[in-house]
XYZ file of N, CA and C in Angstrom:
486
model
N 134.645 93.001 39.514
C 134.602 91.564 39.338
C 133.418 91.211 38.451
N 133.639 90.805 37.204
C 132.533 90.361 36.352
C 132.304 88.858 36.500
N 131.048 88.457 36.528
C 130.687 87.048 36.592
C 129.641 86.777 35.513
N 129.922 85.820 34.629
C 129.029 85.542 33.511
C 128.219 84.288 33.793
N 126.901 84.371 33.559
C 125.997 83.231 33.723
C 125.540 82.814 32.331
N 126.082 81.709 31.820
C 125.762 81.272 30.459
C 124.296 80.877 30.310
N 123.702 80.276 31.354
C 122.303 79.851 31.265
C 121.370 81.056 31.248
N 121.599 82.006 32.140
C 120.743 83.196 32.200
C 121.097 84.203 31.109
N 122.248 83.997 30.460
C 122.738 84.883 29.405
C 122.863 86.323 29.901
N 123.547 86.460 31.051
C 123.817 87.798 31.561
C 125.131 87.815 32.322
N 125.569 89.008 32.637
C 126.802 89.208 33.378
C 126.492 90.101 34.563
N 127.017 89.741 35.724
C 126.886 90.577 36.906
C 128.251 91.178 37.199
N 128.268 92.490 37.356
C 129.509 93.209 37.621
C 129.426 93.756 39.038
N 130.367 93.334 39.889
C 130.409 93.818 41.268
C 131.352 95.009 41.341
N 130.866 96.075 41.952
C 131.661 97.293 42.097
C 131.709 97.686 43.562
N 132.878 98.086 44.026
C 133.033 98.623 45.366
C 133.708 99.972 45.188
N 132.906 101.043 45.212
C 133.400 102.384 44.932
C 133.293 103.211 46.206
N 134.433 103.589 46.756
C 134.479 104.366 47.998
C 133.667 103.697 49.105
N 133.697 102.367 49.144
C 132.991 101.621 50.181
C 131.534 101.330 49.882
N 131.021 101.850 48.787
C 129.629 101.604 48.381
C 129.638 100.378 47.479
N 128.966 99.294 47.920
C 128.984 98.030 47.189
C 127.739 97.906 46.326
N 127.968 97.724 45.012
C 126.864 97.680 44.051
C 127.046 96.512 43.090
N 125.920 95.986 42.622
C 125.922 94.903 41.626
C 125.083 95.365 40.438
N 125.661 95.299 39.258
C 124.983 95.700 38.031
C 124.853 94.473 37.142
N 123.627 94.169 36.721
C 123.387 93.015 35.852
C 123.159 93.529 34.433
N 123.915 92.962 33.487
C 123.773 93.324 32.075
C 123.508 92.044 31.291
N 122.535 92.101 30.392
C 122.258 90.942 29.546
C 123.360 90.811 28.502
N 123.472 89.632 27.926
C 124.480 89.425 26.882
C 124.266 90.398 25.728
N 122.998 90.644 25.359
C 122.734 91.557 24.241
C 123.154 92.987 24.596
N 122.982 93.396 25.858
C 123.449 94.720 26.272
C 124.970 94.793 26.229
N 125.632 93.701 26.620
C 127.093 93.679 26.579
C 127.600 93.724 25.141
N 126.918 93.042 24.232
C 127.301 93.073 22.816
C 127.135 94.486 22.269
N 126.016 95.144 22.606
C 125.783 96.515 22.141
C 126.873 97.442 22.676
N 127.221 97.279 23.949
C 128.283 98.084 24.546
C 129.610 97.824 23.844
N 129.916 96.545 23.625
C 131.159 96.161 22.957
C 131.233 96.777 21.562
N 130.115 96.775 20.845
C 130.105 97.331 19.495
C 130.421 98.813 19.489
N 129.994 99.540 20.532
C 130.339 100.961 20.585
C 131.827 101.137 20.842
N 132.415 100.241 21.627
C 133.848 100.334 21.907
C 134.671 99.992 20.681
N 134.253 98.986 19.933
C 135.020 98.570 18.751
C 135.056 99.687 17.727
N 133.936 100.386 17.548
C 133.892 101.481 16.576
C 134.872 102.589 16.936
N 135.029 102.835 18.255
C 135.889 103.921 18.713
C 137.311 103.461 19.019
N 137.615 102.189 18.777
C 138.922 101.680 19.181
C 140.028 102.272 18.309
N 141.230 102.239 18.862
C 142.391 102.760 18.153
C 142.831 101.790 17.072
N 143.443 102.299 16.006
C 144.058 101.376 15.053
C 145.070 100.509 15.807
N 144.981 99.199 15.600
C 145.764 98.250 16.386
C 146.416 97.214 15.488
N 147.617 96.812 15.871
C 148.362 95.788 15.158
C 148.803 94.736 16.175
N 148.598 93.464 15.864
C 149.036 92.366 16.734
C 150.142 91.618 16.000
N 151.306 91.529 16.633
C 152.464 90.882 16.023
C 152.829 89.660 16.869
N 152.717 88.470 16.279
C 153.184 87.252 16.947
C 154.677 87.153 16.667
N 155.490 87.178 17.728
C 156.940 87.260 17.544
C 157.601 85.917 17.250
N 156.950 84.819 17.609
C 157.572 83.504 17.466
C 158.340 83.094 18.714
N 158.530 84.032 19.668
C 159.213 83.711 20.919
C 158.307 82.846 21.783
N 158.919 81.929 22.522
C 158.168 81.070 23.443
C 158.916 80.978 24.765
N 158.159 80.722 25.824
C 158.747 80.434 27.133
C 157.685 79.766 27.986
N 158.118 79.157 29.066
C 157.189 78.507 29.991
C 156.873 79.465 31.129
N 155.588 79.557 31.446
C 155.133 80.302 32.618
C 154.244 79.353 33.405
N 154.628 79.085 34.637
C 153.895 78.165 35.513
C 153.697 76.796 34.865
N 154.676 76.379 34.053
C 154.621 75.072 33.423
C 153.858 75.031 32.105
N 153.296 76.163 31.679
C 152.529 76.222 30.425
C 153.384 76.844 29.325
N 153.353 76.241 28.134
C 154.061 76.791 26.982
C 153.335 78.055 26.534
N 154.064 79.161 26.496
C 153.465 80.448 26.156
C 154.097 81.032 24.894
N 153.311 81.805 24.193
C 153.758 82.509 22.996
C 153.736 84.007 23.273
N 154.659 84.716 22.650
C 154.759 86.166 22.848
C 154.091 86.907 21.698
N 153.381 87.964 22.051
C 152.801 88.851 21.054
C 153.039 90.292 21.493
N 153.179 91.148 20.517
C 153.286 92.587 20.760
C 152.036 93.224 20.153
N 151.348 94.014 20.970
C 150.163 94.736 20.499
C 150.550 96.203 20.409
N 150.387 96.784 19.233
C 150.703 98.203 19.036
C 149.415 98.948 18.727
N 149.212 100.033 19.455
C 148.046 100.900 19.236
C 148.563 102.253 18.764
N 147.805 102.860 17.867
C 148.248 104.103 17.257
C 147.245 105.223 17.520
N 147.334 105.857 18.712
C 146.438 106.981 18.993
C 146.765 108.161 18.077
N 145.764 108.988 17.821
C 145.952 110.110 16.902
C 146.975 111.121 17.399
N 146.946 111.429 18.697
C 147.737 112.556 19.192
C 148.869 112.149 20.134
N 149.235 110.871 20.129
C 150.301 110.396 21.007
C 151.189 109.442 20.226
N 152.269 109.041 20.877
C 153.133 108.036 20.269
C 152.478 106.668 20.329
N 153.155 105.694 19.784
C 152.643 104.321 19.764
C 152.561 103.786 21.192
N 151.450 103.135 21.525
C 151.294 102.454 22.813
C 151.586 100.970 22.578
N 152.550 100.442 23.300
C 152.986 99.065 23.093
C 152.619 98.200 24.288
N 152.035 97.036 24.004
C 151.708 96.060 25.032
C 152.383 94.746 24.661
N 153.148 94.202 25.608
C 153.791 92.898 25.410
C 152.986 91.872 26.199
N 152.568 90.801 25.529
C 151.800 89.765 26.215
C 152.392 88.395 25.936
N 152.237 87.524 26.919
C 152.560 86.111 26.771
C 151.268 85.374 27.037
N 150.902 84.465 26.137
C 149.653 83.726 26.283
C 149.893 82.247 26.023
N 149.035 81.412 26.615
C 149.167 79.980 26.407
C 147.948 79.429 25.677
N 148.176 78.768 24.548
C 147.073 78.115 23.847
C 146.553 76.886 24.604
N 147.271 76.460 25.642
C 146.865 75.278 26.403
C 145.635 75.538 27.283
N 145.334 76.816 27.535
C 144.155 77.168 28.333
C 143.285 78.098 27.498
N 142.060 77.666 27.277
C 141.118 78.499 26.531
C 140.596 79.597 27.447
N 140.645 80.855 27.007
C 140.134 81.916 27.878
C 138.609 81.823 27.993
N 138.113 82.028 29.212
C 136.658 81.992 29.438
C 136.030 83.305 29.010
N 136.664 84.398 29.371
C 136.132 85.730 29.077
C 137.193 86.491 28.315
N 136.842 86.991 27.148
C 137.771 87.788 26.363
C 137.331 89.236 26.463
N 138.239 90.060 26.891
C 137.995 91.488 27.014
C 137.392 92.010 25.707
N 136.563 93.075 25.776
C 136.005 93.601 24.530
C 137.055 94.170 23.577
N 138.307 94.119 23.958
C 139.385 94.610 23.114
C 139.602 93.640 21.953
N 139.420 94.087 20.711
C 139.565 93.183 19.567
C 140.964 92.592 19.431
N 141.986 93.261 19.940
C 143.348 92.725 19.845
C 143.469 91.429 20.631
N 142.836 91.345 21.796
C 142.928 90.135 22.618
C 142.223 88.960 21.966
N 141.238 89.218 21.136
C 140.539 88.131 20.455
C 141.440 87.434 19.443
N 142.479 88.110 18.999
C 143.407 87.518 18.034
C 144.396 86.580 18.705
N 144.424 86.592 20.030
C 145.330 85.720 20.782
C 144.561 84.470 21.160
N 144.990 83.343 20.671
C 144.263 82.093 20.881
C 144.752 81.388 22.138
N 144.465 81.998 23.272
C 144.856 81.408 24.544
C 144.714 82.405 25.671
N 144.985 81.938 26.876
C 144.840 82.736 28.083
C 146.085 83.592 28.307
N 145.880 84.876 28.625
C 147.002 85.757 28.947
C 147.638 85.303 30.250
N 148.958 85.148 30.236
C 149.694 84.740 31.433
C 150.607 85.857 31.934
N 150.965 86.774 31.042
C 151.856 87.873 31.389
C 151.497 89.044 30.484
N 151.365 90.234 31.077
C 150.857 91.402 30.370
C 151.672 92.602 30.828
N 152.307 93.290 29.882
C 153.107 94.469 30.227
C 152.770 95.574 29.229
N 152.253 96.690 29.746
C 151.903 97.810 28.881
C 152.757 99.015 29.252
N 153.230 99.696 28.231
C 153.997 100.918 28.419
C 153.209 102.044 27.751
N 152.698 102.928 28.584
C 151.917 104.045 28.058
C 152.508 105.329 28.601
N 153.089 106.095 27.727
C 153.713 107.366 28.098
C 154.766 107.192 29.190
N 155.538 106.106 29.123
C 156.593 105.875 30.097
C 156.130 105.210 31.385
N 154.827 105.035 31.553
C 154.290 104.338 32.733
C 154.103 102.875 32.382
N 154.718 101.993 33.174
C 154.656 100.562 32.884
C 153.753 99.873 33.895
N 152.805 99.097 33.380
C 151.946 98.261 34.210
C 152.270 96.824 33.836
N 152.580 95.984 34.846
C 152.950 94.597 34.594
C 152.083 93.690 35.453
N 151.358 92.783 34.806
C 150.511 91.814 35.492
C 150.945 90.432 35.023
N 151.206 89.544 35.983
C 151.674 88.210 35.634
C 150.934 87.175 36.476
N 150.541 86.082 35.834
C 149.874 84.993 36.549
C 150.820 84.430 37.604
N 150.289 84.187 38.780
C 151.072 83.613 39.879
C 150.692 82.166 40.163
N 149.480 81.773 39.728
C 148.998 80.437 40.045
C 147.879 80.070 39.078
N 147.895 78.840 38.614
C 146.803 78.304 37.798
C 146.314 77.047 38.494
N 145.034 77.055 38.835
C 144.445 75.890 39.500
C 143.403 75.269 38.580
N 143.790 74.235 37.825
C 142.823 73.592 36.921
C 141.901 72.662 37.711
N 140.970 73.276 38.418
C 140.067 72.497 39.264
C 138.649 73.022 39.094
N 137.656 72.187 39.364
C 136.274 72.665 39.299
C 136.066 73.818 40.282
N 135.218 74.744 39.901
C 134.920 75.898 40.740
C 133.518 75.724 41.297
N 133.391 75.842 42.601
C 132.097 75.707 43.256
C 131.190 76.878 42.869
N 129.938 76.581 42.535
C 128.985 77.618 42.136
C 128.812 78.698 43.195
N 129.026 78.367 44.469
C 128.824 79.344 45.539
C 129.787 80.534 45.417
N 130.907 80.345 44.722
C 131.837 81.455 44.530
C 131.233 82.576 43.683
N 130.169 82.261 42.959
C 129.567 83.242 42.061
C 128.295 83.859 42.627
N 127.969 83.536 43.874
C 126.812 84.148 44.516
C 127.148 85.596 44.868
N 126.169 86.472 44.695
C 126.374 87.879 45.003
C 126.276 88.053 46.521
N 127.303 88.634 47.148
C 127.241 88.841 48.597
C 126.024 89.687 48.987
N 125.477 89.407 50.154
C 124.252 90.082 50.611
C 124.447 91.580 50.824
N 125.685 92.023 51.053
C 125.892 93.451 51.307
C 126.051 94.274 50.026
N 125.823 93.654 48.868
C 125.844 94.387 47.599
C 124.421 94.772 47.213
N 124.240 96.015 46.766
C 122.943 96.536 46.352
C 122.832 96.417 44.832
N 121.760 95.772 44.347
C 121.535 95.702 42.909
C 121.087 97.067 42.415
N 121.691 97.534 41.315
C 121.368 98.840 40.753
C 121.201 98.719 39.247
N 120.422 99.634 38.697
C 120.328 99.744 37.239
C 121.475 100.648 36.777
N 121.656 100.720 35.478
C 122.738 101.561 34.969
C 122.502 103.031 35.303
N 121.247 103.491 35.207
C 120.962 104.897 35.534
C 121.160 105.160 37.033
N 120.785 104.194 37.890
C 121.029 104.344 39.327
C 122.531 104.377 39.610
N 123.272 103.524 38.936
C 124.719 103.494 39.113
C 125.331 104.843 38.750
N 124.908 105.417 37.631
C 125.422 106.724 37.207
C 125.103 107.786 38.254
N 123.860 107.779 38.751
C 123.449 108.761 39.767
C 124.280 108.598 41.034
N 124.448 107.355 41.498
C 125.216 107.091 42.714
C 126.681 107.481 42.526
N 127.257 107.142 41.372
C 128.659 107.487 41.102
C 128.852 109.009 41.116
N 127.932 109.735 40.492
C 128.011 111.202 40.489
C 127.924 111.748 41.910
N 127.006 111.190 42.705
C 126.830 111.630 44.080
C 128.093 111.343 44.904
N 128.661 110.151 44.742
C 129.872 109.806 45.475
C 131.047 110.698 45.085
N 131.156 111.003 43.807
C 132.240 111.878 43.349
C 132.077 113.282 43.938
N 130.843 113.780 43.971
C 130.590 115.105 44.548
C 130.936 115.119 46.031
N 130.548 114.055 46.759
C 130.869 113.961 48.183
C 132.372 113.938 48.409
N 133.091 113.219 47.549
C 134.558 113.158 47.677
C 135.195 114.493 47.415
N 134.661 115.208 46.425
C 135.221 116.534 46.119
C 134.979 117.511 47.260
N 133.828 117.422 47.911
C 133.536 118.296 49.043
C 134.445 117.971 50.216
N 134.783 116.700 50.367
C 135.630 116.255 51.469
C 137.076 116.673 51.321
N 137.511 116.953 50.100
C 138.932 117.323 49.861
C 139.136 118.791 49.833
């Protein structure tokens, strides 16, 4: 669960890994640096606006097909429906999503015959109480190096348990 604080210019990412609850805070500049490393390594991508439209939850949506061209695999195709009526608050570091001028309402990816489908079930255009963004007390704040150490330790414990 990522939560962005525009005033503090940082993002808090909540992780619950094998029951271990951790909170990692990254500044906007750290997130930009991270994003830049991902963009350099990203796959060649094509975004095709099909011209198809439909309503999802009462919002006019447009269809786009995102095609990725990995070096050693076939084309990876993602079908998305987005609505320009809702401005997205957070855009994934994926450059293809930045070309879509609206909020994703329906997302279907086919990768090697495995289909993942995510669809909006409810849109509540209402103010959000700030308390929803408070970090729960049972989450431990960690640095990135601490997170890496803890993740490695948890993975080793899981491997020993199996």
